[in-house]
Amino acid sequence: MAILVAADFTPEEWAAWWPELLAALPGERLVRGRTSVPDVPDESIDVALVANPPADALRGLPGLRLVQSLWAGVDGLLADASLPISVPLARMVDPGMNEAMAQTALWAVLALHRGLFCYAAQQRRAEWRPQPQRRADEVNVAVLGLGQMGCATARRLADNGYRVTGWSTHAKTLNGITTHAGPASLGQVLVTAQIVVNLLPLTAATRGLLNRQTLAMMPRGAGLVNLARGAHVVEADLLEALDSGHLGHAVLDVFHTEPLPTDHPFWRHSKVSVLPHIAAQTDPRSAARSAAANVLALRERRPLENVVDRFRGY
Ligand code: NAP
Ligand code: GLV
């Protein structure tokens, strides 16, 4: 049998991934990419390792028994009509990515809390104007999503002294973190949050969750940090909230259209900081091992890890 690797990697990314995958999957036959779907079904492929695979990459593979995403979020894959419904889909879980996400979130929260975006703007105007300083324990931060990334982030923020509230589907107990669960509690979470960090998966229930109505629940001057998916935010509603002065600043790593079009208002907005989807990049060195562990589980007929629930969408 063989393993298909279907990804939209740049030549540099292929150069980083390929040796790591070969090393993590000794004795396996790896087939790189597919530029077109062959007329004759390919019976030899039983595993597909995918990262933003080209359209139809998973068609014509009757022997497929595992689709392993090299990305943590699987919203794009679930929307791909070539993803076979009966084959298990596993997502990437990598402690290295959780750590990177916690670092990005901590940087953004510190920058918002200590007014660093405001000082950067003042520097551009050669303006010397100290702002009042708050302690971390005077700042309420809400983390939306308490999964792999959200838990690591909530813990990192709490360890740095912030008052952290987390929100998830199911009730959770996390030391030093206030938690709420379910849609009815979202308003309660947002209404006190001076900073909101979004780490939800993109599903039917979370698409457009950060909209005019929910952004209005946040206190005046609050900051938004979106590190999950662009479609969680209604971009026009966010721009309106920033322009009206209701929200103070947004740190955005993800967008409806990526790369962010050069004429998009976010690029030049004084209250928006744009990152090019780098909050937690997949590190081939650890991610290849994580993907290989699931391939080994399949070969040894052990239960697969991190299987996506197709019904809930994450
Ligand atoms: P995860 O482990 O699946 O966690 C998802 C969390 O969201 C869970 O706590 C879940 O609640 C909660 N949740 C899901 N739907 C909800 C809803 N409708 N209402 C309230 N809570 C809900 O996912 P993860 O690994 O932390 O990753 C989260 C997302 O981060 C990914 O899906 C991806 O979009 C994004 N991401 C971005 C980057 C980047 O570089 N920007 C990198 C990696 C990932 P329960 O725990 O109760 O089920
Ligand atoms: C990146 O956004 C990922 O989902 O891994």
Short mmCIF file of C-alpha atoms and ligand atoms in Angstrom, two decimals:
data_model
loop_
_atom_site.label_atom_id
_atom_site.label_comp_id
_atom_site.label_asym_id
_atom_site.label_seq_id
_atom_site.Cartn_x
_atom_site.Cartn_y
_atom_site.Cartn_z
CA MET A 1 0.00 0.00 0.00
CA ALA A 2 1.07 3.63 -0.38
CA ILE A 3 0.60 6.99 1.29
CA LEU A 4 -0.51 9.97 -0.79
CA VAL A 5 0.78 13.36 0.35
CA ALA A 6 -1.51 16.02 -1.15
CA ALA A 7 -0.69 19.60 -0.17
CA ASP A 8 -0.44 23.11 -1.56
CA PHE A 9 3.12 23.38 -0.22
CA THR A 10 5.62 25.78 -1.73
CA PRO A 11 8.90 24.20 -2.96
CA GLU A 12 10.50 25.30 0.33
CA GLU A 13 7.72 23.65 2.34
CA TRP A 14 8.04 20.40 0.35
CA ALA A 15 11.78 20.49 1.04
CA ALA A 16 11.07 20.79 4.78
CA TRP A 17 8.26 18.18 4.91
CA TRP A 18 9.52 15.42 2.65
CA PRO A 19 12.60 14.29 4.64
CA GLU A 20 10.63 14.51 7.90
CA LEU A 21 7.81 12.35 6.48
CA LEU A 22 10.27 9.80 5.06
CA ALA A 23 12.06 9.61 8.41
CA ALA A 24 8.82 9.31 10.40
CA LEU A 25 7.35 6.64 8.08
CA PRO A 26 10.19 4.16 7.43
CA GLY A 27 9.22 1.28 5.15
CA GLU A 28 6.20 3.17 3.76
CA ARG A 29 5.86 4.15 0.09
CA LEU A 30 5.09 7.87 -0.15
CA VAL A 31 3.56 9.34 -3.29
CA ARG A 32 3.83 13.08 -3.67
CA GLY A 33 0.79 15.07 -4.79
CA ARG A 34 -1.54 14.43 -7.68
CA THR A 35 -1.92 16.91 -10.47
CA SER A 36 -5.00 15.24 -11.94
CA VAL A 37 -7.41 12.50 -10.97
CA PRO A 38 -6.51 9.36 -12.95
CA ASP A 39 -9.25 7.74 -15.09
CA VAL A 40 -8.56 4.39 -13.45
CA PRO A 41 -9.09 4.29 -9.65
CA ASP A 42 -5.82 4.01 -7.73
CA GLU A 43 -6.23 0.97 -5.43
CA SER A 44 -2.75 1.28 -3.92
CA ILE A 45 -3.32 4.40 -1.77
CA ASP A 46 -4.70 3.61 1.69
CA VAL A 47 -3.64 6.77 3.56
CA ALA A 48 -3.76 10.42 2.49
CA LEU A 49 -1.77 13.07 4.36
CA VAL A 50 -3.33 16.38 3.39
CA ALA A 51 -2.74 20.10 3.81
CA ASN A 52 -5.05 22.30 1.74
CA PRO A 53 -5.15 19.55 -0.92
CA PRO A 54 -5.96 20.52 -4.51
CA ALA A 55 -9.64 20.06 -5.48
CA ASP A 56 -10.56 16.43 -6.18
CA ALA A 57 -7.25 15.15 -4.72
CA LEU A 58 -9.12 12.46 -2.78
CA ARG A 59 -11.29 11.17 -5.63
CA GLY A 60 -10.72 7.73 -7.17
CA LEU A 61 -9.06 6.17 -4.11
CA PRO A 62 -11.21 3.09 -3.29
CA GLY A 63 -8.61 1.67 -0.87
CA LEU A 64 -8.46 4.80 1.32
CA ARG A 65 -8.70 4.01 5.05
CA LEU A 66 -7.38 7.20 6.70
CA VAL A 67 -7.26 10.89 5.80
CA GLN A 68 -4.78 12.59 8.12
CA SER A 69 -4.85 16.39 8.05
CA LEU A 70 -1.54 18.18 8.51
CA TRP A 71 -3.55 21.19 9.68
CA ALA A 72 -5.33 21.51 13.02
CA GLY A 73 -8.46 23.09 11.54
CA VAL A 74 -10.40 20.87 9.14
CA ASP A 75 -13.13 23.28 7.97
CA GLY A 76 -11.61 23.48 4.48
CA LEU A 77 -11.37 19.69 4.19
CA LEU A 78 -14.93 19.13 5.40
CA ALA A 79 -16.12 21.47 2.65
CA ASP A 80 -14.22 19.44 0.02
CA ALA A 81 -16.66 17.28 -1.93
CA SER A 82 -13.91 14.74 -2.70
CA LEU A 83 -13.49 13.85 1.00
CA PRO A 84 -15.02 10.36 1.31
CA ILE A 85 -17.73 10.32 3.98
CA SER A 86 -16.95 6.81 5.23
CA VAL A 87 -13.18 7.24 5.72
CA PRO A 88 -11.98 8.50 9.12
CA LEU A 89 -10.58 12.03 9.07
CA ALA A 90 -7.99 12.82 11.74
CA ARG A 91 -6.73 16.33 12.45
CA MET A 92 -3.29 17.54 13.46
CA VAL A 93 -2.65 17.81 17.18
CA ASP A 94 0.87 18.89 17.97
CA PRO A 95 2.04 20.27 21.32
CA GLY A 96 4.48 22.48 19.38
CA MET A 97 1.54 24.20 17.66
CA ASN A 98 -0.29 24.66 20.96
CA GLU A 99 2.82 26.32 22.37
CA ALA A 100 3.18 28.60 19.34
CA MET A 101 -0.48 29.59 19.63
CA ALA A 102 -0.13 30.37 23.34
CA GLN A 103 2.88 32.58 22.53
CA THR A 104 1.04 34.49 19.79
CA ALA A 105 -2.00 35.01 22.01
CA LEU A 106 0.15 36.17 24.94
CA TRP A 107 2.00 38.64 22.68
CA ALA A 108 -1.30 40.05 21.36
CA VAL A 109 -2.89 40.29 24.81
CA LEU A 110 0.22 41.96 26.29
CA ALA A 111 0.37 44.40 23.37
CA LEU A 112 -3.31 45.33 23.78
CA HIS A 113 -3.16 45.52 27.57
CA ARG A 114 0.01 47.66 27.64
CA GLY A 115 -1.07 49.90 24.74
CA LEU A 116 1.83 48.86 22.51
CA PHE A 117 -0.13 49.30 19.26
CA CYS A 118 -1.03 52.79 20.44
CA TYR A 119 2.64 53.59 21.23
CA ALA A 120 3.69 52.33 17.79
CA ALA A 121 1.18 54.77 16.25
CA GLN A 122 2.47 57.56 18.51
CA GLN A 123 6.04 56.85 17.38
CA ARG A 124 4.98 57.29 13.74
CA ARG A 125 3.73 60.78 14.77
CA ALA A 126 6.82 61.49 16.99
CA GLU A 127 4.36 61.87 19.85
CA TRP A 128 5.61 61.38 23.46
CA ARG A 129 2.49 60.58 25.49
CA PRO A 130 2.48 57.98 28.30
CA GLN A 131 -0.88 56.24 28.80
CA PRO A 132 -2.25 55.03 32.16
CA GLN A 133 -0.96 51.57 33.09
CA ARG A 134 -3.11 48.66 34.31
CA ARG A 135 -2.00 45.51 36.11
CA ALA A 136 -2.62 42.19 34.36
CA ASP A 137 -5.02 41.12 37.10
CA GLU A 138 -7.20 44.12 36.21
CA VAL A 139 -7.68 42.83 32.67
CA ASN A 140 -10.42 40.31 31.82
CA VAL A 141 -9.54 38.10 28.87
CA ALA A 142 -12.07 35.75 27.30
CA VAL A 143 -10.78 32.75 25.37
CA LEU A 144 -13.41 31.34 22.98
CA GLY A 145 -12.72 27.62 22.52
CA LEU A 146 -11.04 25.51 25.19
CA GLY A 147 -9.57 22.74 23.07
CA GLN A 148 -5.90 22.09 22.32
CA MET A 149 -5.10 25.70 21.45
CA GLY A 150 -7.61 27.38 23.75
CA CYS A 151 -6.53 25.47 26.87
CA ALA A 152 -2.82 26.12 26.25
CA THR A 153 -3.62 29.81 25.66
CA ALA A 154 -5.94 30.21 28.65
CA ARG A 155 -3.30 28.64 30.93
CA ARG A 156 -0.50 30.83 29.53
CA LEU A 157 -2.58 33.98 30.05
CA ALA A 158 -3.59 32.98 33.58
CA ASP A 159 0.05 32.19 34.40
CA ASN A 160 0.86 35.74 33.33
CA GLY A 161 -1.64 37.18 35.78
CA TYR A 162 -4.67 37.85 33.54
CA ARG A 163 -8.23 37.18 34.69
CA VAL A 164 -9.20 34.52 32.20
CA THR A 165 -12.65 33.24 31.27
CA GLY A 166 -12.98 30.36 28.82
CA TRP A 167 -15.94 29.32 26.70
CA SER A 168 -16.59 25.91 25.16
CA THR A 169 -19.41 23.58 24.13
CA HIS A 170 -19.14 21.24 27.11
CA ALA A 171 -18.62 22.36 30.72
CA LYS A 172 -14.98 22.19 31.89
CA THR A 173 -13.04 22.73 35.09
CA LEU A 174 -9.68 24.45 34.62
CA ASN A 175 -7.60 25.54 37.56
CA GLY A 176 -7.52 29.35 37.92
CA ILE A 177 -9.82 29.92 34.91
CA THR A 178 -13.53 30.76 35.01
CA THR A 179 -15.39 28.62 32.49
CA HIS A 180 -18.74 28.80 30.74
CA ALA A 181 -20.29 26.44 28.25
CA GLY A 182 -22.98 26.63 25.60
CA PRO A 183 -24.48 29.36 23.42
CA ALA A 184 -26.63 30.83 26.19
CA SER A 185 -23.52 31.86 28.16
CA LEU A 186 -21.71 33.69 25.33
CA GLY A 187 -23.17 37.08 26.27
CA GLN A 188 -22.04 36.62 29.88
CA VAL A 189 -18.51 35.87 28.64
CA LEU A 190 -18.31 38.81 26.22
CA VAL A 191 -19.87 41.48 28.39
CA THR A 192 -16.90 41.68 30.78
CA ALA A 193 -14.11 40.82 28.32
CA GLN A 194 -11.67 43.67 27.74
CA ILE A 195 -9.87 41.33 25.34
CA VAL A 196 -11.42 38.41 23.41
CA VAL A 197 -9.15 35.72 21.93
CA ASN A 198 -10.93 33.53 19.39
CA LEU A 199 -9.74 29.91 19.18
CA LEU A 200 -12.90 28.19 18.00
CA PRO A 201 -13.05 25.75 15.09
CA LEU A 202 -15.03 26.99 12.09
CA THR A 203 -18.33 25.10 12.04
CA ALA A 204 -21.93 25.81 11.14
CA ALA A 205 -22.43 26.97 14.74
CA THR A 206 -19.43 29.31 14.87
CA ARG A 207 -19.40 30.88 11.39
CA GLY A 208 -20.09 34.60 11.74
CA LEU A 209 -20.27 34.29 15.54
CA LEU A 210 -18.38 37.56 15.98
CA ASN A 211 -20.88 39.92 14.39
CA ARG A 212 -22.54 43.30 15.03
CA GLN A 213 -24.68 41.90 17.84
CA THR A 214 -21.94 39.97 19.70
CA LEU A 215 -19.23 42.62 19.17
CA ALA A 216 -21.66 45.14 20.68
CA MET A 217 -21.75 43.03 23.86
CA MET A 218 -18.03 43.65 24.44
CA PRO A 219 -17.19 46.66 26.60
CA ARG A 220 -16.26 49.95 24.91
CA GLY A 221 -12.58 50.04 23.93
CA ALA A 222 -12.19 46.23 24.04
CA GLY A 223 -9.70 44.38 21.85
CA LEU A 224 -10.34 41.39 19.58
CA VAL A 225 -7.69 38.79 18.76
CA ASN A 226 -8.78 36.39 16.01
CA LEU A 227 -6.32 33.53 15.62
CA ALA A 228 -8.78 30.85 14.45
CA ARG A 229 -10.55 31.41 11.11
CA GLY A 230 -11.50 34.57 9.24
CA ALA A 231 -15.10 33.46 8.71
CA HIS A 232 -15.74 33.57 12.46
CA VAL A 233 -15.85 37.36 12.09
CA VAL A 234 -18.25 39.39 9.97
CA GLU A 235 -15.60 41.73 8.60
CA ALA A 236 -17.95 44.63 7.80
CA ASP A 237 -19.36 44.49 11.34
CA LEU A 238 -15.86 44.52 12.83
CA LEU A 239 -14.86 47.53 10.72
CA GLU A 240 -18.01 49.32 11.85
CA ALA A 241 -17.27 48.54 15.52
CA LEU A 242 -13.69 49.83 15.15
CA ASP A 243 -14.70 52.95 13.19
CA SER A 244 -17.42 53.87 15.66
CA GLY A 245 -14.89 53.65 18.51
CA HIS A 246 -16.76 50.80 20.18
CA LEU A 247 -13.79 48.44 19.80
CA GLY A 248 -10.25 49.68 20.48
CA HIS A 249 -8.12 47.41 18.30
CA ALA A 250 -8.16 44.07 16.47
CA VAL A 251 -5.28 41.67 15.96
CA LEU A 252 -6.17 39.46 13.00
CA ASP A 253 -4.20 36.44 11.82
CA VAL A 254 -6.94 34.92 9.65
CA PHE A 255 -9.27 36.33 7.00
CA HIS A 256 -12.19 35.44 4.75
CA THR A 257 -9.81 35.60 1.77
CA GLU A 258 -6.18 34.60 2.21
CA PRO A 259 -3.77 36.06 1.27
CA LEU A 260 -5.59 39.21 2.38
CA PRO A 261 -6.24 41.20 -0.85
CA THR A 262 -3.92 44.21 -1.11
CA ASP A 263 -6.87 46.62 -1.32
CA HIS A 264 -8.60 45.25 1.80
CA PRO A 265 -9.32 48.01 4.36
CA PHE A 266 -7.73 45.95 7.18
CA TRP A 267 -4.24 46.50 5.73
CA ARG A 268 -4.26 50.26 6.28
CA HIS A 269 -6.67 50.53 9.22
CA SER A 270 -5.03 52.26 12.19
CA LYS A 271 -6.87 49.99 14.63
CA VAL A 272 -6.05 46.68 12.94
CA SER A 273 -2.86 44.63 13.17
CA VAL A 274 -2.57 42.08 10.35
CA LEU A 275 -0.61 38.83 10.59
CA PRO A 276 -0.28 36.46 7.59
CA HIS A 277 -1.86 33.33 9.19
CA ILE A 278 1.20 32.50 11.27
CA ALA A 279 -0.21 32.25 14.80
CA ALA A 280 0.69 28.54 15.01
CA GLN A 281 2.40 27.17 11.94
CA THR A 282 2.66 23.42 11.56
CA ASP A 283 6.23 22.37 12.30
CA PRO A 284 7.12 19.44 10.00
CA ARG A 285 9.62 18.12 12.55
CA SER A 286 6.95 17.34 15.15
CA ALA A 287 3.87 17.17 12.91
CA ALA A 288 5.33 14.43 10.69
CA ARG A 289 5.81 12.28 13.80
CA SER A 290 2.26 13.02 14.96
CA ALA A 291 0.82 12.04 11.55
CA ALA A 292 3.03 8.91 11.45
CA ALA A 293 1.71 7.80 14.85
CA ASN A 294 -1.79 7.58 13.35
CA VAL A 295 -0.53 5.69 10.29
CA LEU A 296 1.14 3.19 12.65
CA ALA A 297 -2.10 2.91 14.66
CA LEU A 298 -3.95 2.09 11.44
CA ARG A 299 -1.35 -0.50 10.40
CA GLU A 300 -1.47 -2.12 13.86
CA ARG A 301 -5.29 -1.95 13.97
CA ARG A 302 -5.24 0.26 17.08
CA PRO A 303 -7.75 3.12 17.58
CA LEU A 304 -6.91 6.28 15.64
CA GLU A 305 -6.15 9.53 17.50
CA ASN A 306 -7.80 12.94 16.98
CA VAL A 307 -10.58 11.70 14.73
CA VAL A 308 -12.93 14.50 13.66
CA ASP A 309 -16.60 14.21 14.51
CA ARG A 310 -18.16 14.96 11.09
CA PHE A 311 -21.49 15.87 12.64
CA ARG A 312 -20.17 18.58 14.99
CA GLY A 313 -17.50 19.65 12.46
CA TYR A 314 -14.37 19.53 14.65
P1 NAP B 1 -10.10 21.80 19.30
O1 NAP B 1 -9.08 21.10 20.16
O2 NAP B 1 -11.01 20.98 18.46
O3 NAP B 1 -10.94 22.73 20.26
C1 NAP B 1 -12.09 23.40 19.85
C2 NAP B 1 -12.73 24.06 21.06
O4 NAP B 1 -13.80 24.89 20.62
C3 NAP B 1 -13.31 23.06 22.06
O5 NAP B 1 -13.07 23.49 23.37
C4 NAP B 1 -14.80 23.11 21.76
O6 NAP B 1 -15.61 22.82 22.89
C5 NAP B 1 -14.97 24.55 21.37
N1 NAP B 1 -16.16 24.76 20.53
C6 NAP B 1 -16.42 24.23 19.33
N2 NAP B 1 -17.60 24.64 18.87
C7 NAP B 1 -18.10 25.48 19.82
C8 NAP B 1 -19.29 26.23 19.94
N3 NAP B 1 -20.25 26.22 18.98
N4 NAP B 1 -19.48 26.95 21.05
C9 NAP B 1 -18.55 26.97 22.03
N5 NAP B 1 -17.39 26.28 21.99
C10 NAP B 1 -17.17 25.54 20.88
O7 NAP B 1 -9.38 22.81 18.32
P2 NAP B 1 -7.91 23.48 18.47
O8 NAP B 1 -6.86 22.49 18.12
O9 NAP B 1 -7.84 24.14 19.78
O10 NAP B 1 -7.95 24.54 17.27
C11 NAP B 1 -8.94 25.55 17.24
C12 NAP B 1 -8.88 26.25 15.88
O11 NAP B 1 -7.72 27.05 15.79
C13 NAP B 1 -8.76 25.32 14.68
O12 NAP B 1 -10.00 24.75 14.33
C14 NAP B 1 -8.23 26.25 13.61
O13 NAP B 1 -9.31 26.86 12.95
C15 NAP B 1 -7.48 27.32 14.41
N6 NAP B 1 -6.03 27.27 14.16
C16 NAP B 1 -5.44 28.41 13.70
C17 NAP B 1 -4.06 28.41 13.48
C18 NAP B 1 -3.36 29.66 13.03
O14 NAP B 1 -2.18 29.60 12.74
N7 NAP B 1 -4.04 30.78 12.98
C19 NAP B 1 -3.31 27.27 13.74
C20 NAP B 1 -3.97 26.13 14.19
C21 NAP B 1 -5.33 26.15 14.41
P3 NAP B 1 -15.59 21.37 23.62
O15 NAP B 1 -14.18 21.22 24.16
O16 NAP B 1 -16.58 21.49 24.70
O17 NAP B 1 -15.91 20.37 22.55
C1 GLV B 2 -3.83 26.37 10.68
O1 GLV B 2 -4.56 27.31 10.59
C2 GLV B 2 -4.27 25.06 11.08
O2 GLV B 2 -5.49 24.84 11.15
O3 GLV B 2 -3.40 24.19 11.32
#
